[in-house]
PDB file of C-alpha atoms in Angstrom:
ATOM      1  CA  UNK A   1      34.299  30.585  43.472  1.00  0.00           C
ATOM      2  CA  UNK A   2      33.096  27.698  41.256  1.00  0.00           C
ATOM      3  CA  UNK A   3      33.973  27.999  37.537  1.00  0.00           C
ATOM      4  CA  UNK A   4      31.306  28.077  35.509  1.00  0.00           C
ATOM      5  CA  UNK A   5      31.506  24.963  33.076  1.00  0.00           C
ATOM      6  CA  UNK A   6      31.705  26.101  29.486  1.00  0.00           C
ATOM      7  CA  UNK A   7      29.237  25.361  27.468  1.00  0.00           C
ATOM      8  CA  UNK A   8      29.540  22.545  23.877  1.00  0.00           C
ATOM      9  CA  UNK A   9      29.134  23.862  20.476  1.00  0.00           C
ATOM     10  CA  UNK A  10      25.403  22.882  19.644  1.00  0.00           C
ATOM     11  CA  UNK A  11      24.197  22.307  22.920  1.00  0.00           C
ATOM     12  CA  UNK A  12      20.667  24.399  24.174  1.00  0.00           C
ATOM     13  CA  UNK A  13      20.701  26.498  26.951  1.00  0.00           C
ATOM     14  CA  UNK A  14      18.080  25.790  29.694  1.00  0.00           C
ATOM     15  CA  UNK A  15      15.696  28.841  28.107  1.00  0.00           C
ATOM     16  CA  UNK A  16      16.236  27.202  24.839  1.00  0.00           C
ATOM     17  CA  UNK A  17      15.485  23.856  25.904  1.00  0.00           C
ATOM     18  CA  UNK A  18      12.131  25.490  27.774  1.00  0.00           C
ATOM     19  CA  UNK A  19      11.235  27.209  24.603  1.00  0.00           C
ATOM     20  CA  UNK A  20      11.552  24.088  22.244  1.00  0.00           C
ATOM     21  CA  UNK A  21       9.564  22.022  24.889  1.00  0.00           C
ATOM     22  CA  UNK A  22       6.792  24.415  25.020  1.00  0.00           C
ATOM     23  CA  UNK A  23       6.497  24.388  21.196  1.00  0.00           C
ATOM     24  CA  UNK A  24       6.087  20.745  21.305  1.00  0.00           C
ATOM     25  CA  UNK A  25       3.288  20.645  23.824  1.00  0.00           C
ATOM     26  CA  UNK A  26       1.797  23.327  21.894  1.00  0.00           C
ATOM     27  CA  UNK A  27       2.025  21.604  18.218  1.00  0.00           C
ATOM     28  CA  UNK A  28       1.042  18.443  19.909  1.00  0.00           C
ATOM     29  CA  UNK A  29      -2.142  19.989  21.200  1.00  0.00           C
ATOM     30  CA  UNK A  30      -3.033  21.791  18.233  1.00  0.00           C
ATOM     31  CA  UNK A  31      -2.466  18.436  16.236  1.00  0.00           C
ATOM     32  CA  UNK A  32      -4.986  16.577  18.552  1.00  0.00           C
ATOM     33  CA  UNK A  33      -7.406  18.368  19.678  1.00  0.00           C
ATOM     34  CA  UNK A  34      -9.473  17.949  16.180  1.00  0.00           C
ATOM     35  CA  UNK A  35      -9.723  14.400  16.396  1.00  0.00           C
ATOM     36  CA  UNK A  36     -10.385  14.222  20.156  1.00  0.00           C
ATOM     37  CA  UNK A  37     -13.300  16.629  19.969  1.00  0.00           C
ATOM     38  CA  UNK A  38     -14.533  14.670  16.585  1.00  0.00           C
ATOM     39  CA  UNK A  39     -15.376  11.327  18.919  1.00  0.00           C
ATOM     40  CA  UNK A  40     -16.356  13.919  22.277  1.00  0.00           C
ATOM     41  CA  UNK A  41     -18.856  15.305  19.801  1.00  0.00           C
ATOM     42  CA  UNK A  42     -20.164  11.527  18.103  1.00  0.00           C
ATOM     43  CA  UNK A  43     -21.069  10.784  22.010  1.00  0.00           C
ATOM     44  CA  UNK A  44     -22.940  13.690  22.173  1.00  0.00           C
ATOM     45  CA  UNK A  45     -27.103  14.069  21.950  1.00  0.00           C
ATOM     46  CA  UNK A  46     -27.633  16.391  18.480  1.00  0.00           C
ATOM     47  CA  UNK A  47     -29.099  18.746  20.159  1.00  0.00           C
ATOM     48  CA  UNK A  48     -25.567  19.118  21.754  1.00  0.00           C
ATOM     49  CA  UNK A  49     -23.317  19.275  18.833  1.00  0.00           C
ATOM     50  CA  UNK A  50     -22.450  22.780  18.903  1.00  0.00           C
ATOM     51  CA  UNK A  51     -22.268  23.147  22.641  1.00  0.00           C
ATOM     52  CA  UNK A  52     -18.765  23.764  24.131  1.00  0.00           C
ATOM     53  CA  UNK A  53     -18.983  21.580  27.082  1.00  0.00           C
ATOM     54  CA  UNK A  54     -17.705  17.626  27.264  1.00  0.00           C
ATOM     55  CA  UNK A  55     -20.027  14.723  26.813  1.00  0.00           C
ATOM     56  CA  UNK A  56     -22.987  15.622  29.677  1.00  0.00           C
ATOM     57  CA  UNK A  57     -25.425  13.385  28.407  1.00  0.00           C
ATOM     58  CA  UNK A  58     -23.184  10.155  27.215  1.00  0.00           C
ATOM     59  CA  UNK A  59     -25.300   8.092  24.042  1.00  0.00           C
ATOM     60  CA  UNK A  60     -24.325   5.792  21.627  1.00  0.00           C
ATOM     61  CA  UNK A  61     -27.374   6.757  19.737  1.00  0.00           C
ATOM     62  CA  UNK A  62     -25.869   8.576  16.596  1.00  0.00           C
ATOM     63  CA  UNK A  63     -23.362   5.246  16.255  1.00  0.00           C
ATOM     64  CA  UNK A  64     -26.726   3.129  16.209  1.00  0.00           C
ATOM     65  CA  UNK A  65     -28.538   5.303  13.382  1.00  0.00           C
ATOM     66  CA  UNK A  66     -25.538   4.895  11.262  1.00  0.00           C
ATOM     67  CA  UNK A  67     -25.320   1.816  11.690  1.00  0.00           C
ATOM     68  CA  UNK A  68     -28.978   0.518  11.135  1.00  0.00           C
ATOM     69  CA  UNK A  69     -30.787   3.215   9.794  1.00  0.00           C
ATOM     70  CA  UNK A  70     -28.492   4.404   7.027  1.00  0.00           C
ATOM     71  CA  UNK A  71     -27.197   2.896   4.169  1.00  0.00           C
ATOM     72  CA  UNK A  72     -23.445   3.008   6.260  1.00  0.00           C
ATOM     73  CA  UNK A  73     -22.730  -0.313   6.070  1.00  0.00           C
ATOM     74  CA  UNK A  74     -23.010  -0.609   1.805  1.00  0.00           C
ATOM     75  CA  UNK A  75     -20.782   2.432   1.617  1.00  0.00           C
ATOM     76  CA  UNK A  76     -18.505   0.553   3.408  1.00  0.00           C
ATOM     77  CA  UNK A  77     -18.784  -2.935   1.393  1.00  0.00           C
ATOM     78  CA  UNK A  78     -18.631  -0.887  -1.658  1.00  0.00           C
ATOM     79  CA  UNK A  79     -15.371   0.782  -0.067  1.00  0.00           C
ATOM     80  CA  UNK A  80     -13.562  -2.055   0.874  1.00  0.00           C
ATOM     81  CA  UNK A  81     -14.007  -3.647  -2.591  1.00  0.00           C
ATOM     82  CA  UNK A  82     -12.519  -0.460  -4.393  1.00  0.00           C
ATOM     83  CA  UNK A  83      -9.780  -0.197  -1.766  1.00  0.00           C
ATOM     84  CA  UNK A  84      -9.040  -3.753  -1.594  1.00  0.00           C
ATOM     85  CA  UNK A  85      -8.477  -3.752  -5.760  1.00  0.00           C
ATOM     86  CA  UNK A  86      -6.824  -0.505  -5.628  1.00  0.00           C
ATOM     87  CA  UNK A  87      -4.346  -1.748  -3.163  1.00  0.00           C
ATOM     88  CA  UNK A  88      -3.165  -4.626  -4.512  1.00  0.00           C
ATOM     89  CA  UNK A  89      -2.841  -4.080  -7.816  1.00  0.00           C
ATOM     90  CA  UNK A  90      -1.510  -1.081  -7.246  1.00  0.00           C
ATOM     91  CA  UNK A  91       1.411  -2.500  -5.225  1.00  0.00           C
ATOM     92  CA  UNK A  92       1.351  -5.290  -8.158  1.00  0.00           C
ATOM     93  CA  UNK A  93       2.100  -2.544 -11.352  1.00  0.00           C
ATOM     94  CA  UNK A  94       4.429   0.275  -8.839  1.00  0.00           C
ATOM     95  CA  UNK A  95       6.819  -2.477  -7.747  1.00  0.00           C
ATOM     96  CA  UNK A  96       6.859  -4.186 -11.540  1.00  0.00           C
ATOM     97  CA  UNK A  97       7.302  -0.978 -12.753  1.00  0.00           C
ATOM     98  CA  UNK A  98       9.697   0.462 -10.512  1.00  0.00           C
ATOM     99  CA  UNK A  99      12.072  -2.910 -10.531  1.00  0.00           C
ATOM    100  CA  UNK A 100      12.022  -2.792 -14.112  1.00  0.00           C
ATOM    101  CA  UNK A 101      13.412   0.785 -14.476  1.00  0.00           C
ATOM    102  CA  UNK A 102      15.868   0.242 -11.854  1.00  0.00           C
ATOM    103  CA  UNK A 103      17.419  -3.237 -13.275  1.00  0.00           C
ATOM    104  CA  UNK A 104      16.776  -2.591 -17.127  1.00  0.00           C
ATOM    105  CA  UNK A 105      17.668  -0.265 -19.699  1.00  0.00           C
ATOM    106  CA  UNK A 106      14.971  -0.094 -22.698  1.00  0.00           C
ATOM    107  CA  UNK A 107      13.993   2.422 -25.094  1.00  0.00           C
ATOM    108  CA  UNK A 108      11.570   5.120 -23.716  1.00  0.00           C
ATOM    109  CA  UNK A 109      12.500   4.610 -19.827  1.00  0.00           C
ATOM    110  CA  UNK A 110      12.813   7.983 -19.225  1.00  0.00           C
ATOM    111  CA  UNK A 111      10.142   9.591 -20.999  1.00  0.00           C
ATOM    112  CA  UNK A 112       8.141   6.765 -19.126  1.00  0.00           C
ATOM    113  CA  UNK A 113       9.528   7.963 -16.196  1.00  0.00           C
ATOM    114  CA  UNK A 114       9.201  11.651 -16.670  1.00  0.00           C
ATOM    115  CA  UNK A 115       5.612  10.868 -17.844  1.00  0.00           C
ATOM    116  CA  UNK A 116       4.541   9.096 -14.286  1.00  0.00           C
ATOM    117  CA  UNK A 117       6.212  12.482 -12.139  1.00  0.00           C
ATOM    118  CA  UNK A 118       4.599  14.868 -14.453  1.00  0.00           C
ATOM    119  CA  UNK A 119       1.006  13.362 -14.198  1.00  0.00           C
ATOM    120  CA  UNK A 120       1.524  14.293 -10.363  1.00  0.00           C
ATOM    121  CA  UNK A 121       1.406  17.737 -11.501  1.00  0.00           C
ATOM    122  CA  UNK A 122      -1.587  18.125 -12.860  1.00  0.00           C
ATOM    123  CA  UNK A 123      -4.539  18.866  -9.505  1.00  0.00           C
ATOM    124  CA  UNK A 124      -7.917  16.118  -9.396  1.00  0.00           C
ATOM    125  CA  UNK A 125     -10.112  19.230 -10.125  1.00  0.00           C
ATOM    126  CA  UNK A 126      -8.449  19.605 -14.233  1.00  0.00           C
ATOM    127  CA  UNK A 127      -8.698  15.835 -14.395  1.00  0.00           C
ATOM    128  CA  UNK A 128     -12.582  15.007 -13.471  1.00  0.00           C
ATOM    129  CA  UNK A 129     -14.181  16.255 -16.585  1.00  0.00           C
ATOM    130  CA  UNK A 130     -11.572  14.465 -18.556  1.00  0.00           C
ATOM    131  CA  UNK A 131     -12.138  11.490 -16.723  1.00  0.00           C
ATOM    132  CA  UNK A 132     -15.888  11.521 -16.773  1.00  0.00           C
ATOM    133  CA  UNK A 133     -15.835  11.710 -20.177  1.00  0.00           C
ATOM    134  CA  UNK A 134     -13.671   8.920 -20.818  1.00  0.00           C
ATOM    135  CA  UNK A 135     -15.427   6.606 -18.093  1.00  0.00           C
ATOM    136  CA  UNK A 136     -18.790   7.218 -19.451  1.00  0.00           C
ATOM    137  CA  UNK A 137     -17.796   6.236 -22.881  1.00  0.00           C
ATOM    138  CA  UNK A 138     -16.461   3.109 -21.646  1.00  0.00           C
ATOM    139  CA  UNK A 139     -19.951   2.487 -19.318  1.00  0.00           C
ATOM    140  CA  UNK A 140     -17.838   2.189 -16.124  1.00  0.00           C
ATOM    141  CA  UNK A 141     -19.925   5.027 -14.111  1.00  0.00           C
ATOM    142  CA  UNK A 142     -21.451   3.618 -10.892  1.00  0.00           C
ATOM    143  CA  UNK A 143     -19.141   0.925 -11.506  1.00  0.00           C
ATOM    144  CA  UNK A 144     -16.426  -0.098  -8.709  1.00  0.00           C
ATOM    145  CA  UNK A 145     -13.849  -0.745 -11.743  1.00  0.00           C
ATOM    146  CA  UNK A 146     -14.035   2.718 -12.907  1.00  0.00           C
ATOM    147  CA  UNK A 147     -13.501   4.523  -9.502  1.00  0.00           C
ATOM    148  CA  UNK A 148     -10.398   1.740  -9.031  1.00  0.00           C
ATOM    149  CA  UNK A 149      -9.188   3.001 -12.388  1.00  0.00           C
ATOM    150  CA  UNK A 150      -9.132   6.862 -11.683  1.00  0.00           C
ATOM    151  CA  UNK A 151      -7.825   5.893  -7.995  1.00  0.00           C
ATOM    152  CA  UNK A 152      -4.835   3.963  -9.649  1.00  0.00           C
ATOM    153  CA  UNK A 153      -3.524   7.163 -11.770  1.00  0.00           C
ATOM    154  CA  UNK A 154      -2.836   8.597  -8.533  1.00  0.00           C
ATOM    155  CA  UNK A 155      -1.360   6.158  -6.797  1.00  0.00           C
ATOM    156  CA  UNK A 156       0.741   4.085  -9.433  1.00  0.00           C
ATOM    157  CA  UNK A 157       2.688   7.328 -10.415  1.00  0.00           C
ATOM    158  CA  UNK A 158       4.565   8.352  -6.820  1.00  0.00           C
ATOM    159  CA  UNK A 159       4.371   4.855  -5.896  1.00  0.00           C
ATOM    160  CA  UNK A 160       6.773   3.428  -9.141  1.00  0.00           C
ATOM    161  CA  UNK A 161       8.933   6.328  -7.999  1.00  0.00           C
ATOM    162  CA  UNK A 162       9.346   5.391  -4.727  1.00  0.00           C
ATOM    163  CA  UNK A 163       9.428   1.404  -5.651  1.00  0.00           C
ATOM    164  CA  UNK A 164      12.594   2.603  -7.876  1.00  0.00           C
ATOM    165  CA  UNK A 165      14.482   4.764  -5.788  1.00  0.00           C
ATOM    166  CA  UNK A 166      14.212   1.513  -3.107  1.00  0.00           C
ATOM    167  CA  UNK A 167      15.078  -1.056  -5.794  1.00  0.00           C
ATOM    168  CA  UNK A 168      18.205   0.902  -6.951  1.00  0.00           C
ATOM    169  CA  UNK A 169      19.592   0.417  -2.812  1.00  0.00           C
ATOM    170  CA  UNK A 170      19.052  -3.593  -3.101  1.00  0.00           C
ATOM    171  CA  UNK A 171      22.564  -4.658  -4.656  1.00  0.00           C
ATOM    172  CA  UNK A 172      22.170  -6.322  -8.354  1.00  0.00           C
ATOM    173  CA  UNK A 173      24.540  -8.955  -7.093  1.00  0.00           C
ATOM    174  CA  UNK A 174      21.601 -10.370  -5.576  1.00  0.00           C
ATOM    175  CA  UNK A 175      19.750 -10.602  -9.045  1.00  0.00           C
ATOM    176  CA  UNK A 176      23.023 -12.100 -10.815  1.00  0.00           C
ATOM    177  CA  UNK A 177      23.565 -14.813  -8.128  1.00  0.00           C
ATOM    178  CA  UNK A 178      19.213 -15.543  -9.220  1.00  0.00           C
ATOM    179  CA  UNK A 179      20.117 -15.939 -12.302  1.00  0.00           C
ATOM    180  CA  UNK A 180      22.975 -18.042 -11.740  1.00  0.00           C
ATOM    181  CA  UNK A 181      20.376 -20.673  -9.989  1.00  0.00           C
ATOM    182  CA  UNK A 182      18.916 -20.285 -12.918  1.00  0.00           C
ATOM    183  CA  UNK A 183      16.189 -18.262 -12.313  1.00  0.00           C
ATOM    184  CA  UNK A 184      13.992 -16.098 -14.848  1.00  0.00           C
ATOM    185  CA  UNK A 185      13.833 -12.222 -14.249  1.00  0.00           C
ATOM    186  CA  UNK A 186      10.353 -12.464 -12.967  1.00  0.00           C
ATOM    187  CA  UNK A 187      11.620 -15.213 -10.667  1.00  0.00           C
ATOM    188  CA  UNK A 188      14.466 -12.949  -9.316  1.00  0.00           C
ATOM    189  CA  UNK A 189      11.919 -10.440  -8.801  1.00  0.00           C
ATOM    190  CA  UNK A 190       9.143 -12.595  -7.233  1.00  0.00           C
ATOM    191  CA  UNK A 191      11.259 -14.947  -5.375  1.00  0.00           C
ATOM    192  CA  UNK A 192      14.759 -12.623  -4.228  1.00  0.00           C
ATOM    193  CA  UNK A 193      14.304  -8.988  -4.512  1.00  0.00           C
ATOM    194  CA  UNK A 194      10.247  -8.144  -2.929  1.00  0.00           C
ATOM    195  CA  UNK A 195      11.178 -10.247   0.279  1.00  0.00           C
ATOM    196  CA  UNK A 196      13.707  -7.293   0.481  1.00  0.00           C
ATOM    197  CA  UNK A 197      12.155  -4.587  -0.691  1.00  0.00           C
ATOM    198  CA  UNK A 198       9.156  -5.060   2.384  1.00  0.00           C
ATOM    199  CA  UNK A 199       9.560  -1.662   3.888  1.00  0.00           C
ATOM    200  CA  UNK A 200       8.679  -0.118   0.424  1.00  0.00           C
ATOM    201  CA  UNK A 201       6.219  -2.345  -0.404  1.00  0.00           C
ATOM    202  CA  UNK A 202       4.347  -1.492   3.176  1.00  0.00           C
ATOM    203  CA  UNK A 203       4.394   2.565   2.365  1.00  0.00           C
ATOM    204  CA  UNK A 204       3.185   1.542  -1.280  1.00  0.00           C
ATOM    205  CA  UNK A 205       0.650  -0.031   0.272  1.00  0.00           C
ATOM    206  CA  UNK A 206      -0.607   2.461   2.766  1.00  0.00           C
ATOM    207  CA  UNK A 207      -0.429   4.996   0.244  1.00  0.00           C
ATOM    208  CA  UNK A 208      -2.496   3.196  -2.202  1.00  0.00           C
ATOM    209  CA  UNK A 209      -5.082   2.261   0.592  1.00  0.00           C
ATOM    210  CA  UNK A 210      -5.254   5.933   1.916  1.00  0.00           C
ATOM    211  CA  UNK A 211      -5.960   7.082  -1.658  1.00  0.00           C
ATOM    212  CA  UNK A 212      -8.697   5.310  -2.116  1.00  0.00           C
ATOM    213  CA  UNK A 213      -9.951   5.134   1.637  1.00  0.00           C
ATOM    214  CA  UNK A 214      -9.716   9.246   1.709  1.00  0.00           C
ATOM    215  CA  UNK A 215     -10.291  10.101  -1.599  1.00  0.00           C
ATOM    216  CA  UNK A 216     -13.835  12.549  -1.721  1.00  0.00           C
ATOM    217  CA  UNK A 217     -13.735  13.894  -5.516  1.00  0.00           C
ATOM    218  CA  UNK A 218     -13.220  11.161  -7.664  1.00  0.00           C
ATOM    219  CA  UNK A 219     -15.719   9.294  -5.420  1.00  0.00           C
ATOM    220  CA  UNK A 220     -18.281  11.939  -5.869  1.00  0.00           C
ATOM    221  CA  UNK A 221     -18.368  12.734  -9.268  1.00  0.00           C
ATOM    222  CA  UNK A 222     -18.632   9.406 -10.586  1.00  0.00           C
ATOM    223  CA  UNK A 223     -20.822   7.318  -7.865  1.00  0.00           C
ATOM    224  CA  UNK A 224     -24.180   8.383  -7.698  1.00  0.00           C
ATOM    225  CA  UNK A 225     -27.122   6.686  -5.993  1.00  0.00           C
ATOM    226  CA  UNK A 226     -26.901   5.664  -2.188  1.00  0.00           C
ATOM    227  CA  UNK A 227     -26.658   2.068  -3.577  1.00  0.00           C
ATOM    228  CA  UNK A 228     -23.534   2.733  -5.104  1.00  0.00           C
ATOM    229  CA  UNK A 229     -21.541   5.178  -3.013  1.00  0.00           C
ATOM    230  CA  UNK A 230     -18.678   4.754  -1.197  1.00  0.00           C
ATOM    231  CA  UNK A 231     -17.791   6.148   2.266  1.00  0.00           C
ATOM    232  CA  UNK A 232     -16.226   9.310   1.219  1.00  0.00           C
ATOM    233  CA  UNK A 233     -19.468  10.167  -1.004  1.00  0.00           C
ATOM    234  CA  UNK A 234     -21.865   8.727   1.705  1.00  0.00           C
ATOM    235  CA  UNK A 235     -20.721  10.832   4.555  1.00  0.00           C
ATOM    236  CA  UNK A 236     -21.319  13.515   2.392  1.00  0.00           C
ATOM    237  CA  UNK A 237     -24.891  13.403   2.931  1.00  0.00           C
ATOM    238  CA  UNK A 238     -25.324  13.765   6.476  1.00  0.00           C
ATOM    239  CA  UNK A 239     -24.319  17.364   6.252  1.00  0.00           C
ATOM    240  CA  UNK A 240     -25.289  19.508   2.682  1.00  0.00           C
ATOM    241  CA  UNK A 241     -27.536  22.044   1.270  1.00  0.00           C
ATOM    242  CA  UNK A 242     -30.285  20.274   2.898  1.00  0.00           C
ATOM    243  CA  UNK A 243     -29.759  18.766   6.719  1.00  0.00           C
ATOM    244  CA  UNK A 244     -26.773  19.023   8.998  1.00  0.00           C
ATOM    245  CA  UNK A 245     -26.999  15.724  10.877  1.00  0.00           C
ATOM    246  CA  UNK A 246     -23.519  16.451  12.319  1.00  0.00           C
ATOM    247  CA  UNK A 247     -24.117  13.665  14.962  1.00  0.00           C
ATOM    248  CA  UNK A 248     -24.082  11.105  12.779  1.00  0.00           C
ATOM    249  CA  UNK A 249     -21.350  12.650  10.632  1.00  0.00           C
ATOM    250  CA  UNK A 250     -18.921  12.741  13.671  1.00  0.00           C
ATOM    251  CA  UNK A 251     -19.781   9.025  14.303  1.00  0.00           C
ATOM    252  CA  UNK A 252     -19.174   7.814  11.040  1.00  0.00           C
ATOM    253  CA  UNK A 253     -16.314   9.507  10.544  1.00  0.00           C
ATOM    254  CA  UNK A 254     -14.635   7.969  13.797  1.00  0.00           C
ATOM    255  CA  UNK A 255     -15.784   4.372  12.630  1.00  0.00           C
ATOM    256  CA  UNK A 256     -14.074   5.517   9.401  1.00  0.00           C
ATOM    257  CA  UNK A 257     -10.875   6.145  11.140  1.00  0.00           C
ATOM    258  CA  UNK A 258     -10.634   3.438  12.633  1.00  0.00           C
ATOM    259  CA  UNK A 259      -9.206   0.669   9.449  1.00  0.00           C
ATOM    260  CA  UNK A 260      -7.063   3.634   8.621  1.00  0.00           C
ATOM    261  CA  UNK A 261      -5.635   3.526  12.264  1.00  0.00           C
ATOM    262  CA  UNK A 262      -5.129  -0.346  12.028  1.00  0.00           C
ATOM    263  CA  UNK A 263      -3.061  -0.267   8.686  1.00  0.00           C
ATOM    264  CA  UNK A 264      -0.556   2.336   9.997  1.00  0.00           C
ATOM    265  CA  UNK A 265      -0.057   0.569  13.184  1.00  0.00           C
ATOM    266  CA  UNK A 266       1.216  -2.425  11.069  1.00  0.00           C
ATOM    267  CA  UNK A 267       2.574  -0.819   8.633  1.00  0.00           C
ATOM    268  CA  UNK A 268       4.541   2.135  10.612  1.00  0.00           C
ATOM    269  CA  UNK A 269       7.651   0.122  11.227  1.00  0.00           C
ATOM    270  CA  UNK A 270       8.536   0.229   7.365  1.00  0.00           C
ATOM    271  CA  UNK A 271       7.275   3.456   6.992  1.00  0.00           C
ATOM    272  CA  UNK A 272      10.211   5.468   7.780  1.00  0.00           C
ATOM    273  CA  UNK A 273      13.018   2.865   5.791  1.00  0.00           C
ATOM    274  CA  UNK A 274      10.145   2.801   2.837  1.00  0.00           C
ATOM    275  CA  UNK A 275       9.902   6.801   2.493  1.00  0.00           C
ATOM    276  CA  UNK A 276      13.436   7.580   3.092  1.00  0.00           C
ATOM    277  CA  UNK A 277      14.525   4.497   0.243  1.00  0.00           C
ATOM    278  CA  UNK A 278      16.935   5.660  -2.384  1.00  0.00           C
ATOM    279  CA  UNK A 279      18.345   8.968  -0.377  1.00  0.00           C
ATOM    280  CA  UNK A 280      21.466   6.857   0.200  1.00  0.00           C
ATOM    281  CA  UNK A 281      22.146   4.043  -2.224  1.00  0.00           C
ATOM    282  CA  UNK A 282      24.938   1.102  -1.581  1.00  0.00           C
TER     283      UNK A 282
END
């Protein structure tokens, strides 16, 4: 009779393993079936939209309304421009900021600190009156500038957090040797330490360009006109009180996906270093 081998401390058992499996498939499933019936349905006829069944009737005709007989393609010029500032200057002040609390010691660099995580508390429905206010006084309503503003008080916050907790795990050896060359501290910065700190920079990045990309109630409450909307407030208006053109909703919401999609796939490969910066630090 064969001795049954005995089984190692932490290893599943073949129902375990079955049961684990199956979860996966299941939580994979669940995860993309939204977006896979979001494009089945922008191939569909309108008069289809609702119906259970895969594409019968294959059109490209709700891609071609939104794309020449809506005002689509300003939302997205006026998006990219907000995005494109939000982005980059956001990167610009987190990794400033976050280098300069890591490597120097100055009065108020904690408050400043605490100040940035508690602004994260505070949910985008208390701040839009606030904000209104404040932007209509200064006559930036309808104006790209004052969207970029409100989208950089939610980025700049988490992202000088992060930027820190990644500068502390470059080793300041690197900054004395700079300085030894006889570099200046913004030289050490610009020229030594953000060639290291990549990884962090791409999830500061992504995150910046995602807030402002995604964002729907900043976008709303201060953008009116078709003129001056971008795509989070345009898409808005394919389905409201008034008409539910869900055909060209479900089109313009996959064309929307799409940039989105291209910055993670060339950003992804810092993602993971960039998030988990600062749990260990040399």
């Amino acid at each position: 009779m064969t001795k049954k081998k005995p089984r190692l401390r932490g290893e599943r058992g073949p129902l375990a393993s079955a049961g684990l499996h199956l979860t996966l498939l299941v939580a994979s499933v669940i995860a993309v079936f939204p977006p896979l019936w979001l494009l089945v349905t922008s191939f569909k006829p309108k008069s289809e939209a609702f119906t259970t069944d895969l594409v019968k009737d294959f059109t490209l005709g709700n891609y071609d309304h939104v794309l020449n007989e809506t005002e689509f393609l300003t939302w997205l010029g006026n998006s990219l421009i907000v995005v494109g500032l939000t982005t980059v200057i956001g990167v610009f002040i987190s990794s400033t900021t976050g280098y300069a609390v890591s490597r120097f010691k100055f009065p108020g660099m904690r408050p400043l600190m605490w100040l940035l995580l508690i602004t994260q508390m505070f949910p985008v429905a208390v701040l839009i009156v606030p904000l209104y206010t404040l932007l209509a006084n200064l006559g930036l309503l309808n104006q790209p500038a004052g969207l970029v503003i409100t989208y950089l008080t939610i980025a700049i916050p988490f992202c000088a957090w992060m930027m820190k907790g990644y500068f502390d795990t470059i080793p300041v050896e690197i900054d004395e040797a700079g300085r030894v060359d006889g570099l200046n501290p913004f030289g050490v910065f610009w020229r030594l330490i953000l060639p290291l700190a990549k990884p962090g920079l791409a999830v500061t990045g992504f995150y910046s360009f995602i807030t402002g990309w995604a964002e729907v109630a900043y976008a709303s409450a201060f953008m009116t006109g078709e003129e001056n909307l971008t795509l989070a407030g345009g898409l808005q208006t394919f389905v409201n009180q008034y008409t539910s053109d869900w055909g060209s909703l479900t089109a313009s919401a996959v064309i929307v996906a799409v940039p989105a999609a291209v910055i993670f796939g060339f950003a992804q490969r810092h993602l993971v270093a960039g998030l988990t910066a600062g749990a260990t630090k040399s």
